[in-house]
XYZ file of C-alpha atoms in Angstrom:
578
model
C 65.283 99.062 102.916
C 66.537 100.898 100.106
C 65.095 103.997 99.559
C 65.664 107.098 96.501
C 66.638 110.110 98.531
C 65.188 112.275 95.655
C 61.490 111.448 96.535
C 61.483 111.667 100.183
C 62.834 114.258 103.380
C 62.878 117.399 101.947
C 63.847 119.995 104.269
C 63.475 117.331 107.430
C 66.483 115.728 109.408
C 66.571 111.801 109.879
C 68.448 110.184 112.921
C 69.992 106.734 113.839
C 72.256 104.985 115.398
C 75.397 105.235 113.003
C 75.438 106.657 109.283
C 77.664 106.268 107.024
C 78.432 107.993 103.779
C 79.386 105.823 100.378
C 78.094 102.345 99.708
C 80.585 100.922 98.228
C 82.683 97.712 99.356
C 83.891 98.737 103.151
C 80.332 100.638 103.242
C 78.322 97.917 102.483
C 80.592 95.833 104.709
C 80.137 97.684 107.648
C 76.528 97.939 107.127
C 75.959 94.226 106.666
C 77.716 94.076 109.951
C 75.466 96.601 111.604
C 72.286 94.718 110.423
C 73.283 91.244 111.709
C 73.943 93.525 115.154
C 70.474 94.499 114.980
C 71.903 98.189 115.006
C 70.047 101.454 113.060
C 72.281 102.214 110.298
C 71.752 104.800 107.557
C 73.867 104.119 104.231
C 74.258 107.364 101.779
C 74.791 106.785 98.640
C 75.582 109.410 95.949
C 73.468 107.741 93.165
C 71.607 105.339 91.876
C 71.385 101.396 91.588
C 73.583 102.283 87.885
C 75.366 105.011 86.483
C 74.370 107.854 84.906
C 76.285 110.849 83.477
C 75.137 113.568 85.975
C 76.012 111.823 88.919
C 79.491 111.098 87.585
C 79.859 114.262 86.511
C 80.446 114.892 90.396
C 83.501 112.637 90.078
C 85.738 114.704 87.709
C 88.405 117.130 88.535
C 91.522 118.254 87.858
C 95.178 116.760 87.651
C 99.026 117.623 88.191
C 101.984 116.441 88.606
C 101.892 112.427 86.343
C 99.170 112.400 83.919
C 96.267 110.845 86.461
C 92.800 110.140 85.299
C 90.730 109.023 87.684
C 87.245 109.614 87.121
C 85.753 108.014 83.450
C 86.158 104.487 83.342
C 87.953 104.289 87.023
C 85.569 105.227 89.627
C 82.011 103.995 89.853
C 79.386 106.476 91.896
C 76.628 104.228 92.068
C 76.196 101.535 94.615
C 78.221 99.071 95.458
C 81.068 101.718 94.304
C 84.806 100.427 93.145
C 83.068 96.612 93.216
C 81.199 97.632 89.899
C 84.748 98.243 88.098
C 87.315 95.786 89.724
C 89.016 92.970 88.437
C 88.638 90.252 91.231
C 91.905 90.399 92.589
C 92.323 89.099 96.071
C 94.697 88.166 98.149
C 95.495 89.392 102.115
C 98.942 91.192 102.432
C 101.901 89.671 104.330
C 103.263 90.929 107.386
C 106.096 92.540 105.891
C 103.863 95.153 104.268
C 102.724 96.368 107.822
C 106.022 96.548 109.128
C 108.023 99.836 109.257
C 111.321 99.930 106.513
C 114.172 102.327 107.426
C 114.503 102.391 103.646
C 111.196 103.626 102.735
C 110.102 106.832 103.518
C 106.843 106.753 106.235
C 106.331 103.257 106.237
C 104.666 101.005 109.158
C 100.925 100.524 110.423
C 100.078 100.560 114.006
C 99.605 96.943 113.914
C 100.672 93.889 111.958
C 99.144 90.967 109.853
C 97.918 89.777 112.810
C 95.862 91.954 114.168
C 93.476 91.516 110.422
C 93.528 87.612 110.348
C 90.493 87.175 111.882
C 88.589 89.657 109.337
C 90.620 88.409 106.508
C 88.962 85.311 106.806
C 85.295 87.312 107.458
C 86.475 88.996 104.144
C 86.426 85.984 101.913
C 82.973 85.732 102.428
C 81.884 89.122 101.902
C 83.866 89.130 98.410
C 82.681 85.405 97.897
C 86.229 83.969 97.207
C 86.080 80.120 98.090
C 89.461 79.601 99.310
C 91.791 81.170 101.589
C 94.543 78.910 100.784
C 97.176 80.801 99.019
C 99.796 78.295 98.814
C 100.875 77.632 95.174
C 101.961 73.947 96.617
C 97.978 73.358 97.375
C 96.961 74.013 93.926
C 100.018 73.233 91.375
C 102.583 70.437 92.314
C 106.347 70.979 91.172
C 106.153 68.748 88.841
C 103.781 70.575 86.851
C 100.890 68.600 87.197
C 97.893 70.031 88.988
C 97.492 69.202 93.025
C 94.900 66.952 94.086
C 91.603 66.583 91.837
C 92.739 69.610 89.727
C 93.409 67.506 87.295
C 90.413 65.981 86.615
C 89.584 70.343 86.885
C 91.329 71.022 84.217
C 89.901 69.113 81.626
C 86.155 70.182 83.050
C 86.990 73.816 82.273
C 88.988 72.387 78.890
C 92.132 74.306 79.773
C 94.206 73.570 76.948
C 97.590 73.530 78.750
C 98.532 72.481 82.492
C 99.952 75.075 84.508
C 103.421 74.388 85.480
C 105.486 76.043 88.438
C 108.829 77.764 87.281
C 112.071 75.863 88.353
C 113.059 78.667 90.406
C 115.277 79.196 92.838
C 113.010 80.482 95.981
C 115.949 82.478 97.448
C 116.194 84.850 94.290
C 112.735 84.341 93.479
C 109.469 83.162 94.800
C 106.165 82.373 93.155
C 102.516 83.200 94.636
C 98.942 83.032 94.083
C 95.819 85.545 94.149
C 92.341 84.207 94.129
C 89.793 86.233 91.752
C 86.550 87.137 92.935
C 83.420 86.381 90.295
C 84.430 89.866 90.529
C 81.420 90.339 93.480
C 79.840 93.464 92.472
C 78.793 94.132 96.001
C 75.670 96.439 95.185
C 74.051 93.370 93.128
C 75.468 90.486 95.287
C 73.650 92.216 98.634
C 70.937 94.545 97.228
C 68.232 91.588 98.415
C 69.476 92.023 101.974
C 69.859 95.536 102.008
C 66.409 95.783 100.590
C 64.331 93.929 103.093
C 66.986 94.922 105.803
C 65.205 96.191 108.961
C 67.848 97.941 110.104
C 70.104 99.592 107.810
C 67.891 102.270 104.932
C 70.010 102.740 101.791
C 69.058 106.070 100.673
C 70.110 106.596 97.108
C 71.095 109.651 95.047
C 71.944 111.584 98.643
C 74.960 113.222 98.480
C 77.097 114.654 101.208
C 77.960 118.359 100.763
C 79.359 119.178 104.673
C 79.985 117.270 107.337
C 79.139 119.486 110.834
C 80.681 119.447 114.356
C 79.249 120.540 117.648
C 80.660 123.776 119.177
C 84.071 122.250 120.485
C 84.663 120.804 117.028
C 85.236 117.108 118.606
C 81.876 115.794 117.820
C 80.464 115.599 114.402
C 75.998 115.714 114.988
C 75.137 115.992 111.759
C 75.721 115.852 107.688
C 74.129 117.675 104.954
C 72.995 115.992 102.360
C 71.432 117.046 98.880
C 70.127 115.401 95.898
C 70.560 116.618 92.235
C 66.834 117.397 91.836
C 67.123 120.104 94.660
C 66.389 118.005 98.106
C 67.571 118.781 101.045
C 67.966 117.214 104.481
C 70.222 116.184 107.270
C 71.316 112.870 109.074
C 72.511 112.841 112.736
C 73.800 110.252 114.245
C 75.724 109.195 117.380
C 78.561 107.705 115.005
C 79.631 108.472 111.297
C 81.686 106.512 108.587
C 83.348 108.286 105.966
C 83.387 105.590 103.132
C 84.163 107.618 99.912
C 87.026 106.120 98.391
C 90.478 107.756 98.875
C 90.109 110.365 96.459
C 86.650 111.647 98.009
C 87.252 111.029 101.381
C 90.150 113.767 101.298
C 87.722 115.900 99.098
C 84.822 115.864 101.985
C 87.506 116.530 104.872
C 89.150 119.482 102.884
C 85.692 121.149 102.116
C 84.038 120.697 105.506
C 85.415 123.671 106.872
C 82.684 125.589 108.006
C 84.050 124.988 112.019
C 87.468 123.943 110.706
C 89.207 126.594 108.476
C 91.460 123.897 106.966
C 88.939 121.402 106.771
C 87.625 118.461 109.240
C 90.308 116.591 110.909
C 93.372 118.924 109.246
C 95.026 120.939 112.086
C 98.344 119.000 110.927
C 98.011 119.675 107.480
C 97.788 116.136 106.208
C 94.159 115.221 105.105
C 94.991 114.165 101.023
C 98.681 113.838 101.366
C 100.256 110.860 101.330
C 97.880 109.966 97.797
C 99.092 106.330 96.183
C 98.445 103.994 93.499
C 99.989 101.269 91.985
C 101.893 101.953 88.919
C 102.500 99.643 86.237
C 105.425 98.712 84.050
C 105.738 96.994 81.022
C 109.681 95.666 79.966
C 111.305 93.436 78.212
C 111.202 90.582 75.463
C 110.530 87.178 76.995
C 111.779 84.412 74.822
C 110.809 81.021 76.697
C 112.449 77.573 76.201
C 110.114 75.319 74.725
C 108.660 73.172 77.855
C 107.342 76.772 79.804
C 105.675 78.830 76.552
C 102.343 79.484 76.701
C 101.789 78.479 80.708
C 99.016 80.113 82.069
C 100.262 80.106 85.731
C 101.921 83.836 85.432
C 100.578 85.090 82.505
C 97.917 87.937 82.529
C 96.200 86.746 79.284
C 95.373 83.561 80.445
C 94.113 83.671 83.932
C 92.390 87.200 83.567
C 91.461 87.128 80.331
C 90.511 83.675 78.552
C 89.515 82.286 82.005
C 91.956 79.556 81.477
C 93.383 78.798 85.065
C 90.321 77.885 86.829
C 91.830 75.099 89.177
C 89.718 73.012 91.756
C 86.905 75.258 91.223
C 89.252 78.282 92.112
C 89.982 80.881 89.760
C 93.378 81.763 90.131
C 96.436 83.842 89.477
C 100.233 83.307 90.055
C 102.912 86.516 89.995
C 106.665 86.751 90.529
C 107.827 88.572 93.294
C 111.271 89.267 95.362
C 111.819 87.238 98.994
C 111.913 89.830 101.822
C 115.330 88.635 102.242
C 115.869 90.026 98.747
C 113.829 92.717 99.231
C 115.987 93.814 102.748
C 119.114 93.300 101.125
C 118.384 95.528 97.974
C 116.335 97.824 99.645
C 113.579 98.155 97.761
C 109.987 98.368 98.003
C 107.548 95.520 97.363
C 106.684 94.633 93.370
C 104.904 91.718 91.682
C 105.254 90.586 88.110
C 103.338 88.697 85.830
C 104.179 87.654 81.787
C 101.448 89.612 79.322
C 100.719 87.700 76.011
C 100.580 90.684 73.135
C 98.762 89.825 70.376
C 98.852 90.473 66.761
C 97.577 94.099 66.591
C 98.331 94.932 70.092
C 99.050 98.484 71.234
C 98.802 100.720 74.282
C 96.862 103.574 71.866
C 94.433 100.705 70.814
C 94.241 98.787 73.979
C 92.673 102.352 75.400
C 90.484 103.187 72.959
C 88.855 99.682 72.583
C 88.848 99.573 76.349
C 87.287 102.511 76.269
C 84.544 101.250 73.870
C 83.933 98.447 76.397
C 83.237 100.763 79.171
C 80.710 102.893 77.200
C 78.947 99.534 76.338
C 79.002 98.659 80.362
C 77.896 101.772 81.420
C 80.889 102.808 83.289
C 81.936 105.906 81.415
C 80.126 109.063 79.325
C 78.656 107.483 76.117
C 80.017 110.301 73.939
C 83.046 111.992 76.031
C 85.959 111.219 74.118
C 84.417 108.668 71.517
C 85.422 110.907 68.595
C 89.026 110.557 69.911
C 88.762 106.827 70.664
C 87.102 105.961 67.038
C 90.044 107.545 65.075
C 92.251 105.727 66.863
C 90.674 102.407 66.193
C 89.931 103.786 62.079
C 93.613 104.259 61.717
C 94.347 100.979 63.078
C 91.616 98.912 61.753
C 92.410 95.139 60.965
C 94.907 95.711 64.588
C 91.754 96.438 66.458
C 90.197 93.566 64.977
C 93.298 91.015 65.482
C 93.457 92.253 69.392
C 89.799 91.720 69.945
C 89.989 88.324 68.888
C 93.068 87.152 70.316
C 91.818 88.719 73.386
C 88.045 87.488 73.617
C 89.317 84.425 72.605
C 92.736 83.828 74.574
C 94.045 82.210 70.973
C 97.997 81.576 71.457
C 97.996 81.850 67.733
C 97.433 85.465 67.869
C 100.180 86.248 70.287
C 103.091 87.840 68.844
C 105.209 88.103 71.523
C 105.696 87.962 75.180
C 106.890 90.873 77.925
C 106.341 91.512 81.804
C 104.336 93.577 83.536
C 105.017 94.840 87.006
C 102.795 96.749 89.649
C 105.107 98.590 92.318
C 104.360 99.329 95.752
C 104.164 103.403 95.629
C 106.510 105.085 98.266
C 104.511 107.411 100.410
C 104.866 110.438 99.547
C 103.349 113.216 101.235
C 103.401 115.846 98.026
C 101.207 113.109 95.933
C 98.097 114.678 97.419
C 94.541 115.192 96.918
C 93.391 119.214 97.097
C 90.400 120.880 96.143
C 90.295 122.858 92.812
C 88.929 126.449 92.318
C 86.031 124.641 90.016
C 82.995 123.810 91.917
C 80.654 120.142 91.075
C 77.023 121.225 90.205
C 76.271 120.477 94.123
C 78.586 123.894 95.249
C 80.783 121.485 96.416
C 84.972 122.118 94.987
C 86.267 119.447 92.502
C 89.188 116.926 93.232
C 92.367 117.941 91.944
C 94.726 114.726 92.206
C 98.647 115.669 92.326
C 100.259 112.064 91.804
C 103.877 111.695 92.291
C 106.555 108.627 92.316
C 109.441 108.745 93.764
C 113.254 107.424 92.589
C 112.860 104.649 94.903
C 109.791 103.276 92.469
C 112.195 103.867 89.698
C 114.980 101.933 91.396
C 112.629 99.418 92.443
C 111.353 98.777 88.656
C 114.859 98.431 87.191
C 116.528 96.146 89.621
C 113.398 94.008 89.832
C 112.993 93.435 86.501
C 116.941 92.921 85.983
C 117.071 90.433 88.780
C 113.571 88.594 87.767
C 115.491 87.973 84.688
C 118.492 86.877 85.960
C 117.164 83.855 87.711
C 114.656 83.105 84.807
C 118.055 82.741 83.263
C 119.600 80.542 85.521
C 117.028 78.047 85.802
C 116.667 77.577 82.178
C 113.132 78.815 82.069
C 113.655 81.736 79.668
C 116.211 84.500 77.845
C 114.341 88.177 78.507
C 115.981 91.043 76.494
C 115.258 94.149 78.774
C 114.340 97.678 77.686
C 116.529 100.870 78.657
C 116.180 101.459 82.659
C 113.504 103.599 83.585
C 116.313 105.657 85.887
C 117.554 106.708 82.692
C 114.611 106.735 80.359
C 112.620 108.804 82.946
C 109.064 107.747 83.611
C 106.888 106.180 80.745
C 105.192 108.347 78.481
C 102.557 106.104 79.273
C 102.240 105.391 82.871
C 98.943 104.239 84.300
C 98.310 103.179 87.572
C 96.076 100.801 88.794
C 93.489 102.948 89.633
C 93.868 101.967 93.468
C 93.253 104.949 95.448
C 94.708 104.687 98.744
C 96.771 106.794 101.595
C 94.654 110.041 102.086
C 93.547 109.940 105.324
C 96.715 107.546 106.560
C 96.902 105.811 109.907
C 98.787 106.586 112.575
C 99.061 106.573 116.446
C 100.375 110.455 116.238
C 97.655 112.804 114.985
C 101.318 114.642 114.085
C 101.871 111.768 111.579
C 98.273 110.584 110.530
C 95.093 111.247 109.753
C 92.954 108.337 111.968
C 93.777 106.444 114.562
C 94.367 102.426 114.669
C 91.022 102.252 114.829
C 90.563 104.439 112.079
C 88.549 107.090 114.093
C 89.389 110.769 113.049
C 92.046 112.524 115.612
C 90.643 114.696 117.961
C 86.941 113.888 116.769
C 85.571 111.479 118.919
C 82.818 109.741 117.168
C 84.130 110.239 113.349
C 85.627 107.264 111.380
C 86.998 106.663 107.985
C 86.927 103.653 105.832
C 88.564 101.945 103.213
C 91.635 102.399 101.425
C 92.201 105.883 102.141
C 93.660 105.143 105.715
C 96.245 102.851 104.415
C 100.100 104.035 105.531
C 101.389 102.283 103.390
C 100.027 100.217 99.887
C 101.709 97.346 99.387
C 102.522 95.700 95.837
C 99.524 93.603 96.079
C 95.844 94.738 95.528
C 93.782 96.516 97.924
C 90.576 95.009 97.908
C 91.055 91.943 100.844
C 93.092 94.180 103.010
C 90.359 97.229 103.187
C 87.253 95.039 103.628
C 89.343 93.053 106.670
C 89.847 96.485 108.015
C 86.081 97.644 107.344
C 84.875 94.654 109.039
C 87.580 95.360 112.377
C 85.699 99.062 112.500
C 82.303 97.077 111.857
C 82.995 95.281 114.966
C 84.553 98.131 117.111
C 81.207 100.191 116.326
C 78.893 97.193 117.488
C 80.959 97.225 120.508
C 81.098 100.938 120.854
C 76.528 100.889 120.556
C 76.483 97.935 123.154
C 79.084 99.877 125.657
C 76.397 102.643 125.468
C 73.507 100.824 125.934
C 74.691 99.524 129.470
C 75.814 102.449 130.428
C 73.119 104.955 132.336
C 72.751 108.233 130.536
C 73.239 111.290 132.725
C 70.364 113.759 132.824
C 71.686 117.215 131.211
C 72.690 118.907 127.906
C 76.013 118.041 126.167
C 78.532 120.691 125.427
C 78.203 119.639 122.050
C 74.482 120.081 121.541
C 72.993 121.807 118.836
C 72.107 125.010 120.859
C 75.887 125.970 121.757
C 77.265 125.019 118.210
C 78.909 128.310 116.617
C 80.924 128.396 113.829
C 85.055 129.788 113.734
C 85.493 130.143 110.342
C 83.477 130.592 107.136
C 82.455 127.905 104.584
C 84.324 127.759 101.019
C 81.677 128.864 98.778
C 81.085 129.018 95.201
């Protein structure tokens, strides 16, 4: 059932079986789970069924270190959470992104590719991707001519070009495939089930403000929760879920320190280090020979954009990436590139603003924050705007100007990109974000030799002459870098609680009945986007927790009062306050 925490247990406390806090993808994952168990679940989510100003509000902080903006426009605090704002990307991560890297500073999960495959495939489902064939072979034959009846595809979705594979040489460089999603907004694709669920109650606008132990500190029993018009109650539980995003996640740890001085789960100092996005990179001047300009096989405009690469009834879309041989002998972290189409008009100060426009008219940022800003911009540009919007809503190869790449770089952990709390407290009491993001030289390394050798066999094969910009080692970073908005690596993974934040099983060290979800726990990010690899993971801790319940139900409860009962809870150190 799904029920508005603003209309209903004031002052009163509300139990079950396992609650967990954040609705959004590996929340509603892991409840979904739950309710085909037949297992009590409570789902918190901080607001409503859409946004609205005051409950994003409670997203904005501060930033250091890189300009980082990661509230407006890049977080979504409603339910079905980061689902309302994503692309679609998909695609599960190879095993050399679990393995550990002697060149790359804290890399290596507790497990490999592996260990996921079964929930990768359970993960399709949940983010309704039809495929889980990610061979380019299955869907595009060398030749150039579509595999099997994609053909006949083609001209159904009137794709005005056939997709051709490069010519290139796999040992200097290999092609792949994502799959998109519709993108599955998970809060609309579900809400039926949650709604007539008999297991799991959604309570909306119910926001976590501290998370409490038992006396010993290595049992959570309860979490506050309050709504913005003034209501008050508690959840206990015998299990809890932390399923924030990466960015909140760290924020709830660090503040729940009422038992903890340095917040729940932080005796090693590490809860919101370790903080990682993707960054992107835009270089060079791509001047194609005649048979490969204008594919839409590895070019952003086309398969994101005009919808053009819809093969088989799949939507896809193919990057450029190193070989792990290449990638071992170089020694450098994991990158994908794509070409970008930039149309007449085209600019990074008017893609913004007119983005920015977009989001306003989709509800997914303030209405008037910044519009003043964002309308000058587009007035001093004005027929540029216009010449963008049309090459862009309609994919129009007349309109494009020219062509670059764009690359998104696996980040190198890095435990001084961290999340902290600020001295500004949200209009709950509750301290703000502040988000230090930091690269290191291996990114910048990484960037320039990709993009140099990416070129070098687009050269060799014929396919295309790319004039490259200055390297980034000597430019310094991008006056305007943006990530990917891919908030990952707070509360890492790791067998050590010396080294990480949750266990393989993503339970909190030292707290026994405490688990975190999503992105946050990753040790590592990748090149490739998060979205597969967090709800396989979401659905492995869905499964552990069904197991955990049925364990308990065959085992006989002994008579007597647990150490960690209400009664003997004290507290060791004060809460922050504000």
């Amino acid at each position: 059932m799904i029920i508005d925490g603003r209309r209903a247990f004031d002052s009163t406390a509300i139990e079950t079986e396992v609650c967990i806090i954040g609705a959004g993808v590996a929340g509603i994952a892991i409840a979904l789970e739950l309710d085909r168990a037949g297992i009590a679940c409570v789902l918190l989510e901080s607001g409503g069924e859409f946004r609205d100003e005051a409950t994003a509000d409670l997203y904005r902080g501060d930033s250091d270190g890189l300009p980082y903006d990661f509230a407006d426009g890049k977080r979504s605090r409603y339910l079905g959470g980061s689902s309302n704002c994503w692309g679609g990307f998909c695609r599960p991560w190879d095993q050399q992104a679990f393995v550990t890297r002697n060149w790359v500073h804290g890399s290596g999960w507790p497990f490999g590719r592996e260990t996921l495959e079964p929930w990768y495939a359970q993960a399709h489902r949940v983010l309704q991707v039809e495929s889980a064939d990610y061979r380019p072979e299955h869907w595009i034959a060398p030749s150039g001519d579509e595999a099997g009846d994609a053909g006949a595809a083609r001209k159904r979705h009137g794709m005005r070009r056939s997709p051709r594979r490069l010519p290139l040489d796999p040992d200097q460089v290999e092609d792949i495939v994502s799959h998109l999603s519709p993108p599955a907004k998970l809060g609309l694709v579900h809400r039926d089930a949650l709604a007539v669920s008999r297991h799991v109650s959604v309570l909306l606008w119910s926001n976590v403000v501290d998370i409490e132990c038992g006396a010993w500190g290595t049992v959570v029993e309860r979490v506050q929760v309050r709504t913005l018009s003034g209501n008050a109650f508690q959840v206990r539980a015998r299990s809890f879920v932390l399923a924030a995003g990466a960015i909140e996640n760290a924020r709830l740890l660090l503040a729940s320190n009422r038992q903890h001085a340095n917040g729940l789960g932080n005796r090693n100092d590490l809860v919101g280090r370790y903080f990682q996005d993707h960054p992107r990179f835009k270089g060079g001047v791509v001047e194609f020979a005649h048979p490969y300009r204008h594919n839409p096989l590895y070019d952003l405009k086309f398969h994101c954009v005009a919808d053009e690469l819809i093969i088989g009834g799949a939507k896809l879309s193919g990057q450029l990436r190193l070989p792990w041989a290449v990638q071992q002998r170089e020694q450098l972290l994991d990158a994908q590139t794509w070409f970008y189409s930039l149309h007449v008009g085209e600019s990074d100060e008017t893609i913004r603003a007119l983005q920015h426009l977009h989001h306003r008219v989709r509800r997914q940022m303030s209405p008037v924050r910044g519009l003043r800003a964002d309308l000058a911009v587009i007035g001093r540009r004005p027929l540029g705007a216009a010449a963008y919007t049309v090459g862009h809503l309609s994919g129009s190869r007349r309109l494009v100007r020219s062509v670059t790449m764009e690359m998104i770089v696996e980040p190198e952990p890095d435990p001084d990109s961290r999340v902290t709390l600020s001295d500004q407290c949200d209009a709950l009491g509750v301290r703000r974000s502040r988000v230090t993001w930091r690269l290191t030289d291996n990114v910048k390394r990484t960037v320039d030799r990709t993009f140099e050798l990416i070129a070098r066999a687009l050269h060799d094969a014929g396919v295309a002459h790319v004039r490259l910009a200055d390297p980034i080692h000597e430019t310094g970073w991008p006056q305007n870098l943006e990530g990917t908005y891919h908030h990952m690596g707070t509360t890492r993974m790791h067998d050590s609680p010396h080294a990480g934040v949750v266990d393989r099983d993503c339970r909190l060290h030292g707290v026994a009945n405490f688990y975190v979800a999503g992105s946050s726990v990753f040790p590592t990010s990748s090149s490739n986007h998060p979205t597969m690899t967090l709800t396989a993971l979401a659905l492995r801790l869905a499964d552990h927790l069904i197991d955990d319940v049925r364990r308990r139900a065959r085992q006989t409860e002994r008579p007597g009062r647990s150490p960690d009962s209400e009664e003997e809870r004290s507290t060791s150190a004060p809460a922050s306050a504000c």
